PDB file of N, CA and C in Angstrom:
ATOM      1  N   MET C1243      -0.989 -27.471 -18.791  1.00  0.00           N
ATOM      2  CA  MET C1243      -0.351 -26.518 -17.894  1.00  0.00           C
ATOM      3  C   MET C1243       1.099 -26.936 -17.686  1.00  0.00           C
ATOM      4  N   LEU C1244       1.963 -25.965 -17.765  1.00  0.00           N
ATOM      5  CA  LEU C1244       3.392 -26.158 -17.550  1.00  0.00           C
ATOM      6  C   LEU C1244       3.718 -25.829 -16.095  1.00  0.00           C
ATOM      7  N   ARG C1245       4.550 -26.654 -15.464  1.00  0.00           N
ATOM      8  CA  ARG C1245       5.008 -26.388 -14.099  1.00  0.00           C
ATOM      9  C   ARG C1245       6.481 -26.028 -14.186  1.00  0.00           C
ATOM     10  N   THR C1246       6.848 -24.832 -13.684  1.00  0.00           N
ATOM     11  CA  THR C1246       8.204 -24.316 -13.833  1.00  0.00           C
ATOM     12  C   THR C1246       8.796 -23.961 -12.479  1.00  0.00           C
ATOM     13  N   LEU C1247      10.069 -24.309 -12.305  1.00  0.00           N
ATOM     14  CA  LEU C1247      10.835 -23.916 -11.126  1.00  0.00           C
ATOM     15  C   LEU C1247      11.928 -22.972 -11.594  1.00  0.00           C
ATOM     16  N   ILE C1248      11.933 -21.761 -11.054  1.00  0.00           N
ATOM     17  CA  ILE C1248      12.961 -20.782 -11.388  1.00  0.00           C
ATOM     18  C   ILE C1248      13.967 -20.780 -10.245  1.00  0.00           C
ATOM     19  N   LEU C1249      15.206 -21.088 -10.569  1.00  0.00           N
ATOM     20  CA  LEU C1249      16.277 -21.148  -9.577  1.00  0.00           C
ATOM     21  C   LEU C1249      17.126 -19.887  -9.650  1.00  0.00           C
ATOM     22  N   GLY C1250      17.588 -19.446  -8.488  1.00  0.00           N
ATOM     23  CA  GLY C1250      18.586 -18.390  -8.468  1.00  0.00           C
ATOM     24  C   GLY C1250      18.050 -16.980  -8.461  1.00  0.00           C
ATOM     25  N   GLY C1251      16.839 -16.794  -8.087  1.00  0.00           N
ATOM     26  CA  GLY C1251      16.417 -15.424  -7.870  1.00  0.00           C
ATOM     27  C   GLY C1251      15.162 -14.997  -8.578  1.00  0.00           C
ATOM     28  N   ILE C1252      14.658 -13.892  -8.090  1.00  0.00           N
ATOM     29  CA  ILE C1252      13.442 -13.315  -8.633  1.00  0.00           C
ATOM     30  C   ILE C1252      13.683 -11.855  -8.958  1.00  0.00           C
ATOM     31  N   GLY C1253      14.932 -11.541  -9.286  1.00  0.00           N
ATOM     32  CA  GLY C1253      15.275 -10.181  -9.682  1.00  0.00           C
ATOM     33  C   GLY C1253      14.713  -9.874 -11.056  1.00  0.00           C
ATOM     34  N   TRP C1254      15.371  -9.066 -11.792  1.00  0.00           N
ATOM     35  CA  TRP C1254      14.884  -8.525 -13.051  1.00  0.00           C
ATOM     36  C   TRP C1254      14.401  -9.591 -14.037  1.00  0.00           C
ATOM     37  N   LEU C1255      15.252 -10.494 -14.451  1.00  0.00           N
ATOM     38  CA  LEU C1255      14.875 -11.470 -15.473  1.00  0.00           C
ATOM     39  C   LEU C1255      13.953 -12.557 -14.925  1.00  0.00           C
ATOM     40  N   GLY C1256      14.258 -13.082 -13.755  1.00  0.00           N
ATOM     41  CA  GLY C1256      13.434 -14.136 -13.169  1.00  0.00           C
ATOM     42  C   GLY C1256      12.011 -13.679 -12.912  1.00  0.00           C
ATOM     43  N   SER C1257      11.866 -12.459 -12.441  1.00  0.00           N
ATOM     44  CA  SER C1257      10.542 -11.912 -12.163  1.00  0.00           C
ATOM     45  C   SER C1257       9.739 -11.744 -13.446  1.00  0.00           C
ATOM     46  N   GLU C1258      10.370 -11.260 -14.477  1.00  0.00           N
ATOM     47  CA  GLU C1258       9.693 -11.070 -15.767  1.00  0.00           C
ATOM     48  C   GLU C1258       9.259 -12.409 -16.364  1.00  0.00           C
ATOM     49  N   LEU C1259      10.137 -13.388 -16.312  1.00  0.00           N
ATOM     50  CA  LEU C1259       9.814 -14.717 -16.827  1.00  0.00           C
ATOM     51  C   LEU C1259       8.652 -15.323 -16.039  1.00  0.00           C
ATOM     52  N   ALA C1260       8.720 -15.225 -14.719  1.00  0.00           N
ATOM     53  CA  ALA C1260       7.656 -15.767 -13.874  1.00  0.00           C
ATOM     54  C   ALA C1260       6.326 -15.097 -14.184  1.00  0.00           C
ATOM     55  N   GLN C1261       6.326 -13.784 -14.334  1.00  0.00           N
ATOM     56  CA  GLN C1261       5.101 -13.034 -14.631  1.00  0.00           C
ATOM     57  C   GLN C1261       4.479 -13.511 -15.941  1.00  0.00           C
ATOM     58  N   GLN C1262       5.287 -13.672 -16.961  1.00  0.00           N
ATOM     59  CA  GLN C1262       4.772 -14.102 -18.261  1.00  0.00           C
ATOM     60  C   GLN C1262       4.214 -15.520 -18.202  1.00  0.00           C
ATOM     61  N   LEU C1263       4.886 -16.398 -17.471  1.00  0.00           N
ATOM     62  CA  LEU C1263       4.393 -17.772 -17.341  1.00  0.00           C
ATOM     63  C   LEU C1263       3.059 -17.835 -16.604  1.00  0.00           C
ATOM     64  N   VAL C1264       2.933 -17.064 -15.526  1.00  0.00           N
ATOM     65  CA  VAL C1264       1.681 -17.036 -14.764  1.00  0.00           C
ATOM     66  C   VAL C1264       0.550 -16.487 -15.633  1.00  0.00           C
ATOM     67  N   GLU C1265       0.834 -15.433 -16.381  1.00  0.00           N
ATOM     68  CA  GLU C1265      -0.181 -14.849 -17.258  1.00  0.00           C
ATOM     69  C   GLU C1265      -0.636 -15.836 -18.328  1.00  0.00           C
ATOM     70  N   ALA C1266       0.247 -16.764 -18.701  1.00  0.00           N
ATOM     71  CA  ALA C1266      -0.100 -17.779 -19.693  1.00  0.00           C
ATOM     72  C   ALA C1266      -0.829 -18.966 -19.060  1.00  0.00           C
ATOM     73  N   GLY C1267      -1.033 -18.915 -17.732  1.00  0.00           N
ATOM     74  CA  GLY C1267      -1.795 -19.958 -17.053  1.00  0.00           C
ATOM     75  C   GLY C1267      -0.966 -21.096 -16.496  1.00  0.00           C
ATOM     76  N   HIS C1268       0.341 -20.896 -16.369  1.00  0.00           N
ATOM     77  CA  HIS C1268       1.215 -21.944 -15.868  1.00  0.00           C
ATOM     78  C   HIS C1268       1.452 -21.811 -14.369  1.00  0.00           C
ATOM     79  N   GLU C1269       1.901 -22.899 -13.743  1.00  0.00           N
ATOM     80  CA  GLU C1269       2.219 -22.923 -12.314  1.00  0.00           C
ATOM     81  C   GLU C1269       3.714 -22.639 -12.161  1.00  0.00           C
ATOM     82  N   VAL C1270       4.058 -21.621 -11.357  1.00  0.00           N
ATOM     83  CA  VAL C1270       5.453 -21.197 -11.226  1.00  0.00           C
ATOM     84  C   VAL C1270       5.864 -21.188  -9.757  1.00  0.00           C
ATOM     85  N   THR C1271       7.025 -21.773  -9.482  1.00  0.00           N
ATOM     86  CA  THR C1271       7.648 -21.728  -8.165  1.00  0.00           C
ATOM     87  C   THR C1271       9.024 -21.112  -8.334  1.00  0.00           C
ATOM     88  N   ALA C1272       9.391 -20.186  -7.456  1.00  0.00           N
ATOM     89  CA  ALA C1272      10.704 -19.552  -7.499  1.00  0.00           C
ATOM     90  C   ALA C1272      11.469 -19.923  -6.234  1.00  0.00           C
ATOM     91  N   LEU C1273      12.695 -20.395  -6.403  1.00  0.00           N
ATOM     92  CA  LEU C1273      13.577 -20.699  -5.280  1.00  0.00           C
ATOM     93  C   LEU C1273      14.599 -19.582  -5.187  1.00  0.00           C
ATOM     94  N   ALA C1274      14.579 -18.847  -4.073  1.00  0.00           N
ATOM     95  CA  ALA C1274      15.467 -17.698  -3.923  1.00  0.00           C
ATOM     96  C   ALA C1274      15.701 -17.414  -2.452  1.00  0.00           C
ATOM     97  N   ARG C1275      16.722 -16.607  -2.186  1.00  0.00           N
ATOM     98  CA  ARG C1275      16.985 -16.182  -0.820  1.00  0.00           C
ATOM     99  C   ARG C1275      15.931 -15.190  -0.351  1.00  0.00           C
ATOM    100  N   GLY C1276      15.236 -14.572  -1.301  1.00  0.00           N
ATOM    101  CA  GLY C1276      14.188 -13.625  -0.946  1.00  0.00           C
ATOM    102  C   GLY C1276      14.715 -12.294  -0.469  1.00  0.00           C
ATOM    103  N   VAL C1277      15.944 -11.946  -0.879  1.00  0.00           N
ATOM    104  CA  VAL C1277      16.566 -10.714  -0.419  1.00  0.00           C
ATOM    105  C   VAL C1277      16.228  -9.541  -1.336  1.00  0.00           C
ATOM    106  N   ALA C1278      16.249  -9.755  -2.637  1.00  0.00           N
ATOM    107  CA  ALA C1278      15.993  -8.675  -3.598  1.00  0.00           C
ATOM    108  C   ALA C1278      14.877  -9.084  -4.542  1.00  0.00           C
ATOM    109  N   GLY C1279      14.198  -8.095  -5.041  1.00  0.00           N
ATOM    110  CA  GLY C1279      13.133  -8.352  -5.993  1.00  0.00           C
ATOM    111  C   GLY C1279      11.830  -8.696  -5.298  1.00  0.00           C
ATOM    112  N   THR C1280      10.791  -8.739  -6.085  1.00  0.00           N
ATOM    113  CA  THR C1280       9.480  -9.086  -5.565  1.00  0.00           C
ATOM    114  C   THR C1280       8.926 -10.257  -6.363  1.00  0.00           C
ATOM    115  N   VAL C1281       8.080 -11.002  -5.734  1.00  0.00           N
ATOM    116  CA  VAL C1281       7.469 -12.161  -6.388  1.00  0.00           C
ATOM    117  C   VAL C1281       6.167 -11.704  -7.034  1.00  0.00           C
ATOM    118  N   PRO C1282       5.998 -11.946  -8.317  1.00  0.00           N
ATOM    119  CA  PRO C1282       4.750 -11.574  -8.966  1.00  0.00           C
ATOM    120  C   PRO C1282       3.574 -12.349  -8.363  1.00  0.00           C
ATOM    121  N   ASP C1283       2.395 -11.787  -8.434  1.00  0.00           N
ATOM    122  CA  ASP C1283       1.194 -12.472  -7.964  1.00  0.00           C
ATOM    123  C   ASP C1283       1.050 -13.798  -8.687  1.00  0.00           C
ATOM    124  N   GLY C1284       0.722 -14.831  -7.927  1.00  0.00           N
ATOM    125  CA  GLY C1284       0.526 -16.149  -8.517  1.00  0.00           C
ATOM    126  C   GLY C1284       1.752 -17.039  -8.513  1.00  0.00           C
ATOM    127  N   VAL C1285       2.900 -16.499  -8.072  1.00  0.00           N
ATOM    128  CA  VAL C1285       4.144 -17.271  -8.020  1.00  0.00           C
ATOM    129  C   VAL C1285       4.382 -17.714  -6.583  1.00  0.00           C
ATOM    130  N   ARG C1286       4.702 -18.961  -6.408  1.00  0.00           N
ATOM    131  CA  ARG C1286       5.007 -19.509  -5.074  1.00  0.00           C
ATOM    132  C   ARG C1286       6.501 -19.300  -4.818  1.00  0.00           C
ATOM    133  N   LEU C1287       6.853 -18.676  -3.705  1.00  0.00           N
ATOM    134  CA  LEU C1287       8.248 -18.440  -3.343  1.00  0.00           C
ATOM    135  C   LEU C1287       8.686 -19.458  -2.301  1.00  0.00           C
ATOM    136  N   VAL C1288       9.790 -20.129  -2.579  1.00  0.00           N
ATOM    137  CA  VAL C1288      10.427 -21.035  -1.617  1.00  0.00           C
ATOM    138  C   VAL C1288      11.743 -20.368  -1.248  1.00  0.00           C
ATOM    139  N   ARG C1289      11.892 -20.044   0.017  1.00  0.00           N
ATOM    140  CA  ARG C1289      13.114 -19.343   0.464  1.00  0.00           C
ATOM    141  C   ARG C1289      14.232 -20.346   0.722  1.00  0.00           C
ATOM    142  N   ALA C1290      15.405 -20.026   0.183  1.00  0.00           N
ATOM    143  CA  ALA C1290      16.586 -20.854   0.353  1.00  0.00           C
ATOM    144  C   ALA C1290      17.499 -20.231   1.409  1.00  0.00           C
ATOM    145  N   ASP C1291      18.203 -21.070   2.142  1.00  0.00           N
ATOM    146  CA  ASP C1291      19.148 -20.611   3.162  1.00  0.00           C
ATOM    147  C   ASP C1291      20.519 -21.161   2.801  1.00  0.00           C
ATOM    148  N   ARG C1292      21.443 -20.274   2.468  1.00  0.00           N
ATOM    149  CA  ARG C1292      22.784 -20.708   2.051  1.00  0.00           C
ATOM    150  C   ARG C1292      23.626 -21.237   3.208  1.00  0.00           C
ATOM    151  N   SER C1293      23.248 -20.882   4.407  1.00  0.00           N
ATOM    152  CA  SER C1293      24.054 -21.346   5.547  1.00  0.00           C
ATOM    153  C   SER C1293      23.554 -22.708   5.931  1.00  0.00           C
TER     154      SER C1293
END
């Protein structure tokens, strides 16, 4: 199993990459402000605060 951290958002490309990794059976965490986009099922979202 691959463990992946996606930095910088879960918009168009990040969401697609996360979805494909989860479908392949990998563990995915996304670090984002959580303002735009949605987190695919099975992806752990860690919210970042720029301030």
